[in-house]
Amino acid sequence: QVQLVESGGGLVQAGGSLRLSCAVSGGTFSNYSMGWFRQAPGKEREFVARINRDPYYTRYSAFVKGRFTISRDNNKNTVYLQMNSLKAEDTAVYYCAADPDSDVAYDFWGQGTQVTVSS
């Protein structure tokens, strides 16, 4: 059973930074492509960023490109989301997800971590 556990969320002022972590267990992390998503109150879940398995191509949504960076550490079975220059509109629950077959189908999800940006 693959399990994903996010951490690192919290309350930050606009312009500040946070780093989210997602620890993965129960599978072969290095084989997975990984993604981050978010869901704000009253809105649908939306894609934030993705990092493929080797050769680790990354992709970002337009609204975070240049501010957020996704990375991974296969030795720690962890994927990260470094978030800089945070805005009030970044407030949401952030979820990580695993795509085991690299076919952009995310089969496993974490429980989410709350990020609140005060203006």
JSON list of C-alpha atoms in Angstrom, two decimals:
[
{"chain": "A", "resi": 1, "resn": "GLN", "atom": "CA", "xyz": [0.00, 0.00, 0.00]},
{"chain": "A", "resi": 2, "resn": "VAL", "atom": "CA", "xyz": [1.48, 3.32, -1.09]},
{"chain": "A", "resi": 3, "resn": "GLN", "atom": "CA", "xyz": [1.11, 6.11, 1.46]},
{"chain": "A", "resi": 4, "resn": "LEU", "atom": "CA", "xyz": [1.85, 9.81, 1.05]},
{"chain": "A", "resi": 5, "resn": "VAL", "atom": "CA", "xyz": [2.18, 12.19, 3.98]},
{"chain": "A", "resi": 6, "resn": "GLU", "atom": "CA", "xyz": [2.48, 15.93, 3.44]},
{"chain": "A", "resi": 7, "resn": "SER", "atom": "CA", "xyz": [3.98, 18.35, 5.93]},
{"chain": "A", "resi": 8, "resn": "GLY", "atom": "CA", "xyz": [5.28, 21.90, 6.08]},
{"chain": "A", "resi": 9, "resn": "GLY", "atom": "CA", "xyz": [2.08, 23.87, 5.72]},
{"chain": "A", "resi": 10, "resn": "GLY", "atom": "CA", "xyz": [1.19, 26.78, 7.95]},
{"chain": "A", "resi": 11, "resn": "LEU", "atom": "CA", "xyz": [0.45, 30.48, 8.18]},
{"chain": "A", "resi": 12, "resn": "VAL", "atom": "CA", "xyz": [2.75, 32.93, 6.43]},
{"chain": "A", "resi": 13, "resn": "GLN", "atom": "CA", "xyz": [2.58, 36.57, 5.44]},
{"chain": "A", "resi": 14, "resn": "ALA", "atom": "CA", "xyz": [2.32, 37.60, 1.84]},
{"chain": "A", "resi": 15, "resn": "GLY", "atom": "CA", "xyz": [5.76, 37.67, 0.26]},
{"chain": "A", "resi": 16, "resn": "GLY", "atom": "CA", "xyz": [7.01, 34.93, 2.54]},
{"chain": "A", "resi": 17, "resn": "SER", "atom": "CA", "xyz": [8.11, 31.38, 1.83]},
{"chain": "A", "resi": 18, "resn": "LEU", "atom": "CA", "xyz": [7.23, 27.84, 2.81]},
{"chain": "A", "resi": 19, "resn": "ARG", "atom": "CA", "xyz": [8.59, 24.44, 1.85]},
{"chain": "A", "resi": 20, "resn": "LEU", "atom": "CA", "xyz": [6.19, 21.55, 1.67]},
{"chain": "A", "resi": 21, "resn": "SER", "atom": "CA", "xyz": [7.37, 17.97, 1.93]},
{"chain": "A", "resi": 22, "resn": "CYS", "atom": "CA", "xyz": [5.68, 14.75, 0.91]},
{"chain": "A", "resi": 23, "resn": "ALA", "atom": "CA", "xyz": [7.08, 11.50, 2.25]},
{"chain": "A", "resi": 24, "resn": "VAL", "atom": "CA", "xyz": [6.17, 8.39, 0.27]},
{"chain": "A", "resi": 25, "resn": "SER", "atom": "CA", "xyz": [6.20, 4.85, 1.63]},
{"chain": "A", "resi": 26, "resn": "GLY", "atom": "CA", "xyz": [5.10, 1.43, 0.48]},
{"chain": "A", "resi": 27, "resn": "GLY", "atom": "CA", "xyz": [6.31, 1.60, -3.08]},
{"chain": "A", "resi": 28, "resn": "THR", "atom": "CA", "xyz": [9.30, 2.29, -5.32]},
{"chain": "A", "resi": 29, "resn": "PHE", "atom": "CA", "xyz": [9.47, 6.06, -5.11]},
{"chain": "A", "resi": 30, "resn": "SER", "atom": "CA", "xyz": [12.17, 6.46, -7.75]},
{"chain": "A", "resi": 31, "resn": "ASN", "atom": "CA", "xyz": [9.81, 4.93, -10.34]},
{"chain": "A", "resi": 32, "resn": "TYR", "atom": "CA", "xyz": [7.05, 7.44, -9.69]},
{"chain": "A", "resi": 33, "resn": "SER", "atom": "CA", "xyz": [6.35, 10.76, -11.26]},
{"chain": "A", "resi": 34, "resn": "MET", "atom": "CA", "xyz": [5.03, 13.10, -8.58]},
{"chain": "A", "resi": 35, "resn": "GLY", "atom": "CA", "xyz": [2.70, 16.04, -8.56]},
{"chain": "A", "resi": 36, "resn": "TRP", "atom": "CA", "xyz": [1.44, 18.79, -6.29]},
{"chain": "A", "resi": 37, "resn": "PHE", "atom": "CA", "xyz": [-2.13, 20.04, -6.42]},
{"chain": "A", "resi": 38, "resn": "ARG", "atom": "CA", "xyz": [-4.14, 22.49, -4.36]},
{"chain": "A", "resi": 39, "resn": "GLN", "atom": "CA", "xyz": [-7.73, 23.21, -3.51]},
{"chain": "A", "resi": 40, "resn": "ALA", "atom": "CA", "xyz": [-8.98, 26.53, -2.20]},
{"chain": "A", "resi": 41, "resn": "PRO", "atom": "CA", "xyz": [-12.32, 26.88, -0.39]},
{"chain": "A", "resi": 42, "resn": "GLY", "atom": "CA", "xyz": [-15.19, 26.75, -2.83]},
{"chain": "A", "resi": 43, "resn": "LYS", "atom": "CA", "xyz": [-12.93, 25.92, -5.76]},
{"chain": "A", "resi": 44, "resn": "GLU", "atom": "CA", "xyz": [-11.99, 22.81, -7.65]},
{"chain": "A", "resi": 45, "resn": "ARG", "atom": "CA", "xyz": [-8.66, 21.11, -7.11]},
{"chain": "A", "resi": 46, "resn": "GLU", "atom": "CA", "xyz": [-6.03, 22.42, -9.50]},
{"chain": "A", "resi": 47, "resn": "PHE", "atom": "CA", "xyz": [-2.64, 21.32, -10.72]},
{"chain": "A", "resi": 48, "resn": "VAL", "atom": "CA", "xyz": [0.39, 23.11, -9.30]},
{"chain": "A", "resi": 49, "resn": "ALA", "atom": "CA", "xyz": [3.56, 21.29, -10.35]},
{"chain": "A", "resi": 50, "resn": "ARG", "atom": "CA", "xyz": [4.94, 17.96, -11.52]},
{"chain": "A", "resi": 51, "resn": "ILE", "atom": "CA", "xyz": [8.30, 16.24, -11.54]},
{"chain": "A", "resi": 52, "resn": "ASN", "atom": "CA", "xyz": [8.82, 13.13, -13.61]},
{"chain": "A", "resi": 53, "resn": "ARG", "atom": "CA", "xyz": [10.84, 10.10, -12.73]},
{"chain": "A", "resi": 54, "resn": "ASP", "atom": "CA", "xyz": [14.32, 10.11, -14.26]},
{"chain": "A", "resi": 55, "resn": "PRO", "atom": "CA", "xyz": [15.21, 12.33, -16.15]},
{"chain": "A", "resi": 56, "resn": "TYR", "atom": "CA", "xyz": [13.18, 14.52, -13.76]},
{"chain": "A", "resi": 57, "resn": "TYR", "atom": "CA", "xyz": [11.49, 16.91, -16.16]},
{"chain": "A", "resi": 58, "resn": "THR", "atom": "CA", "xyz": [9.36, 19.46, -14.35]},
{"chain": "A", "resi": 59, "resn": "ARG", "atom": "CA", "xyz": [6.20, 21.32, -15.27]},
{"chain": "A", "resi": 60, "resn": "TYR", "atom": "CA", "xyz": [4.36, 24.16, -13.54]},
{"chain": "A", "resi": 61, "resn": "SER", "atom": "CA", "xyz": [1.03, 25.87, -13.74]},
{"chain": "A", "resi": 62, "resn": "ALA", "atom": "CA", "xyz": [1.19, 29.42, -15.04]},
{"chain": "A", "resi": 63, "resn": "PHE", "atom": "CA", "xyz": [0.19, 30.95, -11.74]},
{"chain": "A", "resi": 64, "resn": "VAL", "atom": "CA", "xyz": [3.16, 29.52, -9.82]},
{"chain": "A", "resi": 65, "resn": "LYS", "atom": "CA", "xyz": [5.87, 29.45, -12.47]},
{"chain": "A", "resi": 66, "resn": "GLY", "atom": "CA", "xyz": [8.87, 31.42, -11.31]},
{"chain": "A", "resi": 67, "resn": "ARG", "atom": "CA", "xyz": [7.75, 31.37, -7.67]},
{"chain": "A", "resi": 68, "resn": "PHE", "atom": "CA", "xyz": [7.47, 27.66, -6.83]},
{"chain": "A", "resi": 69, "resn": "THR", "atom": "CA", "xyz": [10.03, 24.90, -7.34]},
{"chain": "A", "resi": 70, "resn": "ILE", "atom": "CA", "xyz": [9.35, 21.18, -7.23]},
{"chain": "A", "resi": 71, "resn": "SER", "atom": "CA", "xyz": [12.17, 18.79, -6.42]},
{"chain": "A", "resi": 72, "resn": "ARG", "atom": "CA", "xyz": [12.70, 15.27, -5.20]},
{"chain": "A", "resi": 73, "resn": "ASP", "atom": "CA", "xyz": [15.14, 13.25, -3.14]},
{"chain": "A", "resi": 74, "resn": "ASN", "atom": "CA", "xyz": [14.96, 9.59, -4.09]},
{"chain": "A", "resi": 75, "resn": "ASN", "atom": "CA", "xyz": [17.19, 8.63, -1.16]},
{"chain": "A", "resi": 76, "resn": "LYS", "atom": "CA", "xyz": [14.58, 10.04, 1.22]},
{"chain": "A", "resi": 77, "resn": "ASN", "atom": "CA", "xyz": [11.51, 9.01, -0.81]},
{"chain": "A", "resi": 78, "resn": "THR", "atom": "CA", "xyz": [10.38, 12.61, -0.59]},
{"chain": "A", "resi": 79, "resn": "VAL", "atom": "CA", "xyz": [9.14, 15.26, -2.97]},
{"chain": "A", "resi": 80, "resn": "TYR", "atom": "CA", "xyz": [9.28, 18.95, -2.09]},
{"chain": "A", "resi": 81, "resn": "LEU", "atom": "CA", "xyz": [7.53, 22.13, -3.11]},
{"chain": "A", "resi": 82, "resn": "GLN", "atom": "CA", "xyz": [9.46, 25.30, -2.35]},
{"chain": "A", "resi": 83, "resn": "MET", "atom": "CA", "xyz": [7.05, 28.21, -2.42]},
{"chain": "A", "resi": 84, "resn": "ASN", "atom": "CA", "xyz": [8.42, 31.76, -2.56]},
{"chain": "A", "resi": 85, "resn": "SER", "atom": "CA", "xyz": [6.79, 35.16, -2.96]},
{"chain": "A", "resi": 86, "resn": "LEU", "atom": "CA", "xyz": [3.54, 33.76, -1.61]},
{"chain": "A", "resi": 87, "resn": "LYS", "atom": "CA", "xyz": [0.31, 35.58, -2.30]},
{"chain": "A", "resi": 88, "resn": "ALA", "atom": "CA", "xyz": [-3.05, 35.53, -0.54]},
{"chain": "A", "resi": 89, "resn": "GLU", "atom": "CA", "xyz": [-4.48, 33.65, -3.52]},
{"chain": "A", "resi": 90, "resn": "ASP", "atom": "CA", "xyz": [-2.07, 30.79, -2.85]},
{"chain": "A", "resi": 91, "resn": "THR", "atom": "CA", "xyz": [-4.11, 29.96, 0.25]},
{"chain": "A", "resi": 92, "resn": "ALA", "atom": "CA", "xyz": [-5.35, 26.39, -0.14]},
{"chain": "A", "resi": 93, "resn": "VAL", "atom": "CA", "xyz": [-4.95, 22.82, 0.99]},
{"chain": "A", "resi": 94, "resn": "TYR", "atom": "CA", "xyz": [-1.98, 21.38, -0.85]},
{"chain": "A", "resi": 95, "resn": "TYR", "atom": "CA", "xyz": [-1.90, 17.74, -1.87]},
{"chain": "A", "resi": 96, "resn": "CYS", "atom": "CA", "xyz": [0.86, 15.58, -3.25]},
{"chain": "A", "resi": 97, "resn": "ALA", "atom": "CA", "xyz": [0.11, 12.70, -5.56]},
{"chain": "A", "resi": 98, "resn": "ALA", "atom": "CA", "xyz": [1.98, 9.81, -7.12]},
{"chain": "A", "resi": 99, "resn": "ASP", "atom": "CA", "xyz": [1.78, 8.74, -10.76]},
{"chain": "A", "resi": 100, "resn": "PRO", "atom": "CA", "xyz": [3.29, 5.23, -10.78]},
{"chain": "A", "resi": 101, "resn": "ASP", "atom": "CA", "xyz": [3.09, 4.68, -14.53]},
{"chain": "A", "resi": 102, "resn": "SER", "atom": "CA", "xyz": [4.08, 8.20, -15.61]},
{"chain": "A", "resi": 103, "resn": "ASP", "atom": "CA", "xyz": [0.91, 8.41, -17.66]},
{"chain": "A", "resi": 104, "resn": "VAL", "atom": "CA", "xyz": [-0.39, 11.51, -15.87]},
{"chain": "A", "resi": 105, "resn": "ALA", "atom": "CA", "xyz": [-2.82, 9.39, -13.88]},
{"chain": "A", "resi": 106, "resn": "TYR", "atom": "CA", "xyz": [-2.28, 10.02, -10.20]},
{"chain": "A", "resi": 107, "resn": "ASP", "atom": "CA", "xyz": [-3.23, 6.84, -8.37]},
{"chain": "A", "resi": 108, "resn": "PHE", "atom": "CA", "xyz": [-2.17, 7.76, -4.85]},
{"chain": "A", "resi": 109, "resn": "TRP", "atom": "CA", "xyz": [-2.86, 10.90, -2.85]},
{"chain": "A", "resi": 110, "resn": "GLY", "atom": "CA", "xyz": [-1.87, 12.38, 0.48]},
{"chain": "A", "resi": 111, "resn": "GLN", "atom": "CA", "xyz": [-4.23, 13.86, 3.04]},
{"chain": "A", "resi": 112, "resn": "GLY", "atom": "CA", "xyz": [-3.20, 17.43, 2.34]},
{"chain": "A", "resi": 113, "resn": "THR", "atom": "CA", "xyz": [-1.58, 20.25, 4.28]},
{"chain": "A", "resi": 114, "resn": "GLN", "atom": "CA", "xyz": [-3.08, 23.69, 4.82]},
{"chain": "A", "resi": 115, "resn": "VAL", "atom": "CA", "xyz": [-1.26, 26.76, 3.55]},
{"chain": "A", "resi": 116, "resn": "THR", "atom": "CA", "xyz": [-2.64, 30.13, 4.60]},
{"chain": "A", "resi": 117, "resn": "VAL", "atom": "CA", "xyz": [-1.16, 33.36, 3.30]},
{"chain": "A", "resi": 118, "resn": "SER", "atom": "CA", "xyz": [-2.19, 36.52, 5.09]},
{"chain": "A", "resi": 119, "resn": "SER", "atom": "CA", "xyz": [-2.24, 39.79, 3.20]}
]
